[in-house]
C-alpha cells in the first residue's frame, strides 16, 4: 500500500540542544494525534542518536540527511549507512539537489549510497528534480528520467519497493516559488509512469512520491489533493513545530 508521508529536512540548522527542543515540541504536539500520514524528521548527523531515542515511542520516524558511498574505512569525516542505522534512524535522504549541486554527487556516487542504505535496512528518500533553466527549456521530464535511470532503476523490483521518491523542482526550493498543483501533479504522474514502465503497475501504484519545493501550510492541502502527490519533503517549514504540524494536518 502506498503511504502518505510528511518528511521534514532540517538541513544544516539547529544545534543539538535546539534540535532536541524542536523534536520534543513536535512529539508533544502529536502525542494525542493520529496523523493521516507517516511523519518523518530528517536531522543532521549529530542529532540522530539523541533524537531517535527521544522519539522511539512516538509516531515520528527519523531520517538522516545523507550517508557515505563507502561501507567503512579511512574516510575522515564521513558517516556510513551502518552508523546511521545504529542510531535508530529508519530513513536516509539521498540525492538532494543541494548534495548534487554543492558536493558534486554523481549518478554513480548516488547509486552506491542507495545500495548501502538498503543493505543496512534504511529506506532511502531519493530526490530528483530539475533546475530553473531545465524547466524553462521544458526538459524536466528527461531530467527526472535520467536521474532515476542513473541511480535507482538498476535495483531489483524488491529493492525498489523500499524507495520513497521525492520530486523537488530545484527552482522552487527556498525561493518562495512553488510549482502549481497542476504542474506538480503532471510530473508526479509522469514519474509514476516511468516506475510502471520499469517495474510494473503494482509497484508504481505502491510507490510514494513526495513533493518538495516550498511546500507550506498554505499550499499543502492543494498539493496533497492530487492523486499522484503522496505528501511533502519539507525544508524551512519543518523548523517550526506549528508550521510542520499544519502541513501534517493538511492530510
PDB file of C-alpha atoms in Angstrom:
ATOM      1  CA  UNK A   1       0.000   0.000   0.000  1.00  0.00           C
ATOM      2  CA  UNK A   2       1.171   3.484  -0.878  1.00  0.00           C
ATOM      3  CA  UNK A   3       1.971   5.604   2.178  1.00  0.00           C
ATOM      4  CA  UNK A   4       1.225   9.266   2.645  1.00  0.00           C
ATOM      5  CA  UNK A   5       4.308  10.875   4.196  1.00  0.00           C
ATOM      6  CA  UNK A   6       5.246  14.304   5.501  1.00  0.00           C
ATOM      7  CA  UNK A   7       9.021  14.413   5.943  1.00  0.00           C
ATOM      8  CA  UNK A   8      10.988  17.336   7.344  1.00  0.00           C
ATOM      9  CA  UNK A   9      14.511  18.110   6.189  1.00  0.00           C
ATOM     10  CA  UNK A  10      16.225  20.339   8.752  1.00  0.00           C
ATOM     11  CA  UNK A  11      19.316  20.754   6.529  1.00  0.00           C
ATOM     12  CA  UNK A  12      22.249  22.411   8.343  1.00  0.00           C
ATOM     13  CA  UNK A  13      20.141  24.047  11.029  1.00  0.00           C
ATOM     14  CA  UNK A  14      19.738  23.690  14.803  1.00  0.00           C
ATOM     15  CA  UNK A  15      22.365  22.937  17.421  1.00  0.00           C
ATOM     16  CA  UNK A  16      21.917  19.630  19.236  1.00  0.00           C
ATOM     17  CA  UNK A  17      20.095  21.393  22.064  1.00  0.00           C
ATOM     18  CA  UNK A  18      17.818  23.299  19.669  1.00  0.00           C
ATOM     19  CA  UNK A  19      17.107  20.120  17.711  1.00  0.00           C
ATOM     20  CA  UNK A  20      16.154  18.217  20.862  1.00  0.00           C
ATOM     21  CA  UNK A  21      13.853  21.090  21.855  1.00  0.00           C
ATOM     22  CA  UNK A  22      12.157  21.080  18.423  1.00  0.00           C
ATOM     23  CA  UNK A  23      11.762  17.282  18.376  1.00  0.00           C
ATOM     24  CA  UNK A  24      10.327  17.397  21.922  1.00  0.00           C
ATOM     25  CA  UNK A  25       7.833  20.117  20.948  1.00  0.00           C
ATOM     26  CA  UNK A  26       6.761  18.198  17.872  1.00  0.00           C
ATOM     27  CA  UNK A  27       6.388  14.987  19.871  1.00  0.00           C
ATOM     28  CA  UNK A  28       4.129  16.793  22.345  1.00  0.00           C
ATOM     29  CA  UNK A  29       2.002  18.344  19.586  1.00  0.00           C
ATOM     30  CA  UNK A  30       1.445  14.899  18.038  1.00  0.00           C
ATOM     31  CA  UNK A  31       1.112  12.959  21.303  1.00  0.00           C
ATOM     32  CA  UNK A  32      -2.697  12.837  21.165  1.00  0.00           C
ATOM     33  CA  UNK A  33      -2.956  12.900  17.399  1.00  0.00           C
ATOM     34  CA  UNK A  34      -3.376  10.126  14.871  1.00  0.00           C
ATOM     35  CA  UNK A  35      -1.905  11.672  11.728  1.00  0.00           C
ATOM     36  CA  UNK A  36      -3.260  10.539   8.374  1.00  0.00           C
ATOM     37  CA  UNK A  37       0.312  10.210   7.164  1.00  0.00           C
ATOM     38  CA  UNK A  38       3.670   8.920   8.310  1.00  0.00           C
ATOM     39  CA  UNK A  39       5.693  11.701   9.925  1.00  0.00           C
ATOM     40  CA  UNK A  40       9.482  11.779   9.468  1.00  0.00           C
ATOM     41  CA  UNK A  41      12.090  14.322  10.514  1.00  0.00           C
ATOM     42  CA  UNK A  42      15.458  14.430   8.761  1.00  0.00           C
ATOM     43  CA  UNK A  43      18.130  15.768  11.103  1.00  0.00           C
ATOM     44  CA  UNK A  44      21.869  16.487  10.902  1.00  0.00           C
ATOM     45  CA  UNK A  45      24.067  13.537  11.857  1.00  0.00           C
ATOM     46  CA  UNK A  46      24.910  14.879  15.329  1.00  0.00           C
ATOM     47  CA  UNK A  47      21.226  14.831  16.314  1.00  0.00           C
ATOM     48  CA  UNK A  48      20.370  11.343  15.107  1.00  0.00           C
ATOM     49  CA  UNK A  49      21.084   9.164  18.140  1.00  0.00           C
ATOM     50  CA  UNK A  50      19.599  11.576  20.682  1.00  0.00           C
ATOM     51  CA  UNK A  51      16.502  12.415  18.643  1.00  0.00           C
ATOM     52  CA  UNK A  52      15.886   8.768  17.673  1.00  0.00           C
ATOM     53  CA  UNK A  53      15.920   7.791  21.345  1.00  0.00           C
ATOM     54  CA  UNK A  54      13.645  10.696  22.238  1.00  0.00           C
ATOM     55  CA  UNK A  55      11.089   9.768  19.561  1.00  0.00           C
ATOM     56  CA  UNK A  56      11.197   5.965  19.768  1.00  0.00           C
ATOM     57  CA  UNK A  57       7.778   5.696  21.444  1.00  0.00           C
ATOM     58  CA  UNK A  58       6.148   8.371  19.281  1.00  0.00           C
ATOM     59  CA  UNK A  59       4.509   8.462  15.847  1.00  0.00           C
ATOM     60  CA  UNK A  60       7.556  10.286  14.431  1.00  0.00           C
ATOM     61  CA  UNK A  61      10.251   8.453  12.460  1.00  0.00           C
ATOM     62  CA  UNK A  62      13.786   9.755  11.951  1.00  0.00           C
ATOM     63  CA  UNK A  63      15.878  10.153   8.787  1.00  0.00           C
ATOM     64  CA  UNK A  64      19.495  11.036   8.181  1.00  0.00           C
ATOM     65  CA  UNK A  65      20.096  13.735   5.567  1.00  0.00           C
ATOM     66  CA  UNK A  66      22.822  11.741   3.821  1.00  0.00           C
ATOM     67  CA  UNK A  67      25.196   8.790   4.166  1.00  0.00           C
ATOM     68  CA  UNK A  68      28.578   7.867   2.713  1.00  0.00           C
ATOM     69  CA  UNK A  69      29.107   5.963  -0.521  1.00  0.00           C
ATOM     70  CA  UNK A  70      31.617   3.670   1.211  1.00  0.00           C
ATOM     71  CA  UNK A  71      30.974   0.853   3.690  1.00  0.00           C
ATOM     72  CA  UNK A  72      33.694   1.851   6.180  1.00  0.00           C
ATOM     73  CA  UNK A  73      37.376   2.745   6.357  1.00  0.00           C
ATOM     74  CA  UNK A  74      39.744   5.693   6.096  1.00  0.00           C
ATOM     75  CA  UNK A  75      37.212   8.338   5.016  1.00  0.00           C
ATOM     76  CA  UNK A  76      37.676  11.063   7.601  1.00  0.00           C
ATOM     77  CA  UNK A  77      34.502  12.999   8.337  1.00  0.00           C
ATOM     78  CA  UNK A  78      32.160  10.617   6.524  1.00  0.00           C
ATOM     79  CA  UNK A  79      29.224   8.792   8.135  1.00  0.00           C
ATOM     80  CA  UNK A  80      28.348   5.322   6.864  1.00  0.00           C
ATOM     81  CA  UNK A  81      24.906   3.793   6.369  1.00  0.00           C
ATOM     82  CA  UNK A  82      25.738   1.293   9.142  1.00  0.00           C
ATOM     83  CA  UNK A  83      26.483   4.176  11.512  1.00  0.00           C
ATOM     84  CA  UNK A  84      23.212   5.888  10.582  1.00  0.00           C
ATOM     85  CA  UNK A  85      21.272   2.675  11.182  1.00  0.00           C
ATOM     86  CA  UNK A  86      22.946   2.187  14.574  1.00  0.00           C
ATOM     87  CA  UNK A  87      21.442   5.478  15.821  1.00  0.00           C
ATOM     88  CA  UNK A  88      17.896   4.182  15.395  1.00  0.00           C
ATOM     89  CA  UNK A  89      17.137   6.143  12.227  1.00  0.00           C
ATOM     90  CA  UNK A  90      14.869   4.389   9.729  1.00  0.00           C
ATOM     91  CA  UNK A  91      15.232   6.597   6.631  1.00  0.00           C
ATOM     92  CA  UNK A  92      18.005   8.336   4.717  1.00  0.00           C
ATOM     93  CA  UNK A  93      17.552  11.310   2.365  1.00  0.00           C
ATOM     94  CA  UNK A  94      19.709  10.793  -0.733  1.00  0.00           C
ATOM     95  CA  UNK A  95      20.222  12.692  -3.976  1.00  0.00           C
ATOM     96  CA  UNK A  96      19.040  16.035  -2.626  1.00  0.00           C
ATOM     97  CA  UNK A  97      19.646  18.821  -5.127  1.00  0.00           C
ATOM     98  CA  UNK A  98      21.960  20.580  -2.667  1.00  0.00           C
ATOM     99  CA  UNK A  99      24.139  17.468  -2.420  1.00  0.00           C
ATOM    100  CA  UNK A 100      24.189  17.144  -6.205  1.00  0.00           C
ATOM    101  CA  UNK A 101      24.998  20.843  -6.761  1.00  0.00           C
ATOM    102  CA  UNK A 102      27.377  21.715  -3.909  1.00  0.00           C
ATOM    103  CA  UNK A 103      29.086  18.358  -3.288  1.00  0.00           C
ATOM    104  CA  UNK A 104      29.096  17.102  -6.880  1.00  0.00           C
ATOM    105  CA  UNK A 105      27.299  13.838  -6.168  1.00  0.00           C
ATOM    106  CA  UNK A 106      27.098  11.938  -9.432  1.00  0.00           C
ATOM    107  CA  UNK A 107      24.745   9.178 -10.537  1.00  0.00           C
ATOM    108  CA  UNK A 108      27.472   6.631  -9.680  1.00  0.00           C
ATOM    109  CA  UNK A 109      28.025   8.004  -6.170  1.00  0.00           C
ATOM    110  CA  UNK A 110      24.293   8.042  -5.504  1.00  0.00           C
ATOM    111  CA  UNK A 111      23.888   4.508  -6.807  1.00  0.00           C
ATOM    112  CA  UNK A 112      26.444   3.358  -4.194  1.00  0.00           C
ATOM    113  CA  UNK A 113      24.741   5.339  -1.429  1.00  0.00           C
ATOM    114  CA  UNK A 114      21.344   3.846  -2.265  1.00  0.00           C
ATOM    115  CA  UNK A 115      22.831   0.349  -2.351  1.00  0.00           C
ATOM    116  CA  UNK A 116      24.485   0.773   1.060  1.00  0.00           C
ATOM    117  CA  UNK A 117      21.414   2.355   2.642  1.00  0.00           C
ATOM    118  CA  UNK A 118      19.260  -0.587   1.513  1.00  0.00           C
ATOM    119  CA  UNK A 119      21.900  -3.090   2.653  1.00  0.00           C
ATOM    120  CA  UNK A 120      21.629  -1.616   6.156  1.00  0.00           C
ATOM    121  CA  UNK A 121      17.838  -1.638   6.218  1.00  0.00           C
ATOM    122  CA  UNK A 122      17.415   2.107   5.720  1.00  0.00           C
ATOM    123  CA  UNK A 123      14.656   3.363   3.432  1.00  0.00           C
ATOM    124  CA  UNK A 124      16.053   5.946   1.008  1.00  0.00           C
ATOM    125  CA  UNK A 125      14.055   9.077   0.299  1.00  0.00           C
ATOM    126  CA  UNK A 126      15.552   9.596  -3.141  1.00  0.00           C
ATOM    127  CA  UNK A 127      15.322  13.110  -4.555  1.00  0.00           C
ATOM    128  CA  UNK A 128      15.019  14.036  -8.216  1.00  0.00           C
ATOM    129  CA  UNK A 129      14.139  17.280  -9.982  1.00  0.00           C
ATOM    130  CA  UNK A 130      15.112  19.940 -12.472  1.00  0.00           C
ATOM    131  CA  UNK A 131      16.702  23.396 -12.172  1.00  0.00           C
ATOM    132  CA  UNK A 132      15.115  26.600 -13.480  1.00  0.00           C
ATOM    133  CA  UNK A 133      16.876  26.536 -16.862  1.00  0.00           C
ATOM    134  CA  UNK A 134      15.756  22.951 -17.468  1.00  0.00           C
ATOM    135  CA  UNK A 135      12.151  23.771 -16.586  1.00  0.00           C
ATOM    136  CA  UNK A 136      12.197  26.847 -18.852  1.00  0.00           C
ATOM    137  CA  UNK A 137      13.543  24.656 -21.681  1.00  0.00           C
ATOM    138  CA  UNK A 138      10.733  22.145 -20.960  1.00  0.00           C
ATOM    139  CA  UNK A 139      13.316  19.448 -20.186  1.00  0.00           C
ATOM    140  CA  UNK A 140      12.003  18.446 -16.760  1.00  0.00           C
ATOM    141  CA  UNK A 141      10.796  15.033 -17.945  1.00  0.00           C
ATOM    142  CA  UNK A 142      14.103  13.991 -19.471  1.00  0.00           C
ATOM    143  CA  UNK A 143      15.984  15.283 -16.397  1.00  0.00           C
ATOM    144  CA  UNK A 144      13.997  13.220 -13.883  1.00  0.00           C
ATOM    145  CA  UNK A 145      14.094  10.181 -16.174  1.00  0.00           C
ATOM    146  CA  UNK A 146      17.909  10.369 -16.383  1.00  0.00           C
ATOM    147  CA  UNK A 147      18.186  10.773 -12.596  1.00  0.00           C
ATOM    148  CA  UNK A 148      16.044   7.682 -11.990  1.00  0.00           C
ATOM    149  CA  UNK A 149      17.826   5.607 -14.619  1.00  0.00           C
ATOM    150  CA  UNK A 150      21.225   6.738 -13.345  1.00  0.00           C
ATOM    151  CA  UNK A 151      20.821   5.787  -9.698  1.00  0.00           C
ATOM    152  CA  UNK A 152      17.769   3.678  -8.772  1.00  0.00           C
ATOM    153  CA  UNK A 153      16.436   1.893 -11.858  1.00  0.00           C
ATOM    154  CA  UNK A 154      19.341  -0.570 -11.531  1.00  0.00           C
ATOM    155  CA  UNK A 155      17.634  -2.011  -8.429  1.00  0.00           C
ATOM    156  CA  UNK A 156      15.579  -5.187  -8.373  1.00  0.00           C
ATOM    157  CA  UNK A 157      11.818  -4.750  -8.044  1.00  0.00           C
ATOM    158  CA  UNK A 158      12.032  -5.916  -4.430  1.00  0.00           C
ATOM    159  CA  UNK A 159      14.768  -3.397  -3.646  1.00  0.00           C
ATOM    160  CA  UNK A 160      12.964  -0.564  -5.433  1.00  0.00           C
ATOM    161  CA  UNK A 161       9.822  -1.198  -3.396  1.00  0.00           C
ATOM    162  CA  UNK A 162      11.750   0.228  -0.395  1.00  0.00           C
ATOM    163  CA  UNK A 163      12.422   3.562  -2.128  1.00  0.00           C
ATOM    164  CA  UNK A 164      10.426   6.714  -1.444  1.00  0.00           C
ATOM    165  CA  UNK A 165      10.799   9.266  -4.243  1.00  0.00           C
ATOM    166  CA  UNK A 166      10.953  12.991  -3.626  1.00  0.00           C
ATOM    167  CA  UNK A 167      10.313  15.297  -6.580  1.00  0.00           C
ATOM    168  CA  UNK A 168      11.903  18.668  -5.932  1.00  0.00           C
ATOM    169  CA  UNK A 169      11.703  21.397  -8.553  1.00  0.00           C
ATOM    170  CA  UNK A 170      15.046  22.989  -7.684  1.00  0.00           C
ATOM    171  CA  UNK A 171      13.775  26.375  -8.870  1.00  0.00           C
ATOM    172  CA  UNK A 172      11.162  26.292  -6.118  1.00  0.00           C
ATOM    173  CA  UNK A 173      13.381  25.407  -3.141  1.00  0.00           C
ATOM    174  CA  UNK A 174      13.750  28.310  -0.734  1.00  0.00           C
ATOM    175  CA  UNK A 175      12.744  30.773  -3.448  1.00  0.00           C
ATOM    176  CA  UNK A 176       9.137  31.210  -2.406  1.00  0.00           C
ATOM    177  CA  UNK A 177       8.141  29.888  -5.833  1.00  0.00           C
ATOM    178  CA  UNK A 178       6.043  26.746  -5.840  1.00  0.00           C
ATOM    179  CA  UNK A 179       5.006  24.512  -8.686  1.00  0.00           C
ATOM    180  CA  UNK A 180       1.266  24.870  -9.162  1.00  0.00           C
ATOM    181  CA  UNK A 181      -0.717  21.822  -8.040  1.00  0.00           C
ATOM    182  CA  UNK A 182      -1.301  21.125 -11.750  1.00  0.00           C
ATOM    183  CA  UNK A 183       2.432  21.315 -12.609  1.00  0.00           C
ATOM    184  CA  UNK A 184       3.302  19.122  -9.643  1.00  0.00           C
ATOM    185  CA  UNK A 185       0.619  16.539 -10.429  1.00  0.00           C
ATOM    186  CA  UNK A 186       1.675  16.403 -14.076  1.00  0.00           C
ATOM    187  CA  UNK A 187       5.286  15.499 -13.314  1.00  0.00           C
ATOM    188  CA  UNK A 188       4.386  13.200 -10.398  1.00  0.00           C
ATOM    189  CA  UNK A 189       2.125  11.262 -12.782  1.00  0.00           C
ATOM    190  CA  UNK A 190       4.961  11.147 -15.324  1.00  0.00           C
ATOM    191  CA  UNK A 191       7.364   9.794 -12.661  1.00  0.00           C
ATOM    192  CA  UNK A 192       4.853   7.136 -11.619  1.00  0.00           C
ATOM    193  CA  UNK A 193       4.513   6.191 -15.278  1.00  0.00           C
ATOM    194  CA  UNK A 194       8.292   5.710 -15.542  1.00  0.00           C
ATOM    195  CA  UNK A 195       8.206   3.443 -12.487  1.00  0.00           C
ATOM    196  CA  UNK A 196       5.352   1.466 -14.048  1.00  0.00           C
ATOM    197  CA  UNK A 197       7.310   1.020 -17.298  1.00  0.00           C
ATOM    198  CA  UNK A 198      10.320  -0.250 -15.365  1.00  0.00           C
ATOM    199  CA  UNK A 199       8.759  -2.281 -12.547  1.00  0.00           C
ATOM    200  CA  UNK A 200       5.106  -2.778 -13.439  1.00  0.00           C
ATOM    201  CA  UNK A 201       1.834  -1.165 -12.464  1.00  0.00           C
ATOM    202  CA  UNK A 202       1.581  -2.557  -8.927  1.00  0.00           C
ATOM    203  CA  UNK A 203       4.977  -1.308  -7.743  1.00  0.00           C
ATOM    204  CA  UNK A 204       4.242   2.072  -9.352  1.00  0.00           C
ATOM    205  CA  UNK A 205       0.889   2.246  -7.556  1.00  0.00           C
ATOM    206  CA  UNK A 206       2.580   1.421  -4.242  1.00  0.00           C
ATOM    207  CA  UNK A 207       5.418   3.928  -4.720  1.00  0.00           C
ATOM    208  CA  UNK A 208       5.226   7.027  -2.505  1.00  0.00           C
ATOM    209  CA  UNK A 209       6.207  10.215  -4.369  1.00  0.00           C
ATOM    210  CA  UNK A 210       6.668  13.341  -2.249  1.00  0.00           C
ATOM    211  CA  UNK A 211       6.623  16.945  -3.430  1.00  0.00           C
ATOM    212  CA  UNK A 212       9.477  19.134  -2.180  1.00  0.00           C
ATOM    213  CA  UNK A 213       9.614  22.752  -3.263  1.00  0.00           C
ATOM    214  CA  UNK A 214       8.452  25.485  -0.861  1.00  0.00           C
ATOM    215  CA  UNK A 215       5.586  23.354   0.405  1.00  0.00           C
ATOM    216  CA  UNK A 216       3.971  25.117   3.359  1.00  0.00           C
ATOM    217  CA  UNK A 217       0.814  25.229   5.479  1.00  0.00           C
ATOM    218  CA  UNK A 218      -0.986  27.415   2.913  1.00  0.00           C
ATOM    219  CA  UNK A 219      -0.380  25.298  -0.205  1.00  0.00           C
ATOM    220  CA  UNK A 220      -0.042  21.784   1.240  1.00  0.00           C
ATOM    221  CA  UNK A 221      -3.715  20.808   1.073  1.00  0.00           C
ATOM    222  CA  UNK A 222      -3.965  21.869  -2.590  1.00  0.00           C
ATOM    223  CA  UNK A 223      -0.863  19.883  -3.488  1.00  0.00           C
ATOM    224  CA  UNK A 224      -1.778  16.784  -1.453  1.00  0.00           C
ATOM    225  CA  UNK A 225      -5.254  16.624  -3.025  1.00  0.00           C
ATOM    226  CA  UNK A 226      -3.703  15.387  -6.285  1.00  0.00           C
ATOM    227  CA  UNK A 227      -3.805  11.629  -6.941  1.00  0.00           C
ATOM    228  CA  UNK A 228      -0.060  11.238  -7.559  1.00  0.00           C
ATOM    229  CA  UNK A 229       1.237  13.524  -4.787  1.00  0.00           C
ATOM    230  CA  UNK A 230       1.644  11.439  -1.645  1.00  0.00           C
ATOM    231  CA  UNK A 231       2.971  14.084   0.717  1.00  0.00           C
ATOM    232  CA  UNK A 232       5.825  16.513   1.089  1.00  0.00           C
ATOM    233  CA  UNK A 233       9.536  16.795   1.728  1.00  0.00           C
ATOM    234  CA  UNK A 234       9.560  19.971   3.771  1.00  0.00           C
ATOM    235  CA  UNK A 235      12.524  22.299   4.261  1.00  0.00           C
ATOM    236  CA  UNK A 236      12.115  25.643   6.040  1.00  0.00           C
ATOM    237  CA  UNK A 237       8.609  24.934   7.331  1.00  0.00           C
ATOM    238  CA  UNK A 238       9.888  21.850   9.205  1.00  0.00           C
ATOM    239  CA  UNK A 239      11.989  24.054  11.519  1.00  0.00           C
ATOM    240  CA  UNK A 240       8.935  25.326  13.428  1.00  0.00           C
ATOM    241  CA  UNK A 241       6.696  22.778  15.120  1.00  0.00           C
ATOM    242  CA  UNK A 242       3.450  24.703  14.456  1.00  0.00           C
ATOM    243  CA  UNK A 243       4.239  25.155  10.750  1.00  0.00           C
ATOM    244  CA  UNK A 244       5.215  21.498  10.342  1.00  0.00           C
ATOM    245  CA  UNK A 245       2.130  20.268  12.178  1.00  0.00           C
ATOM    246  CA  UNK A 246      -0.094  22.422   9.947  1.00  0.00           C
ATOM    247  CA  UNK A 247       1.329  20.593   6.912  1.00  0.00           C
ATOM    248  CA  UNK A 248       0.747  17.215   8.598  1.00  0.00           C
ATOM    249  CA  UNK A 249      -2.839  18.330   9.288  1.00  0.00           C
ATOM    250  CA  UNK A 250      -3.304  19.048   5.557  1.00  0.00           C
ATOM    251  CA  UNK A 251      -3.933  15.293   5.243  1.00  0.00           C
TER     252      UNK A 251
END
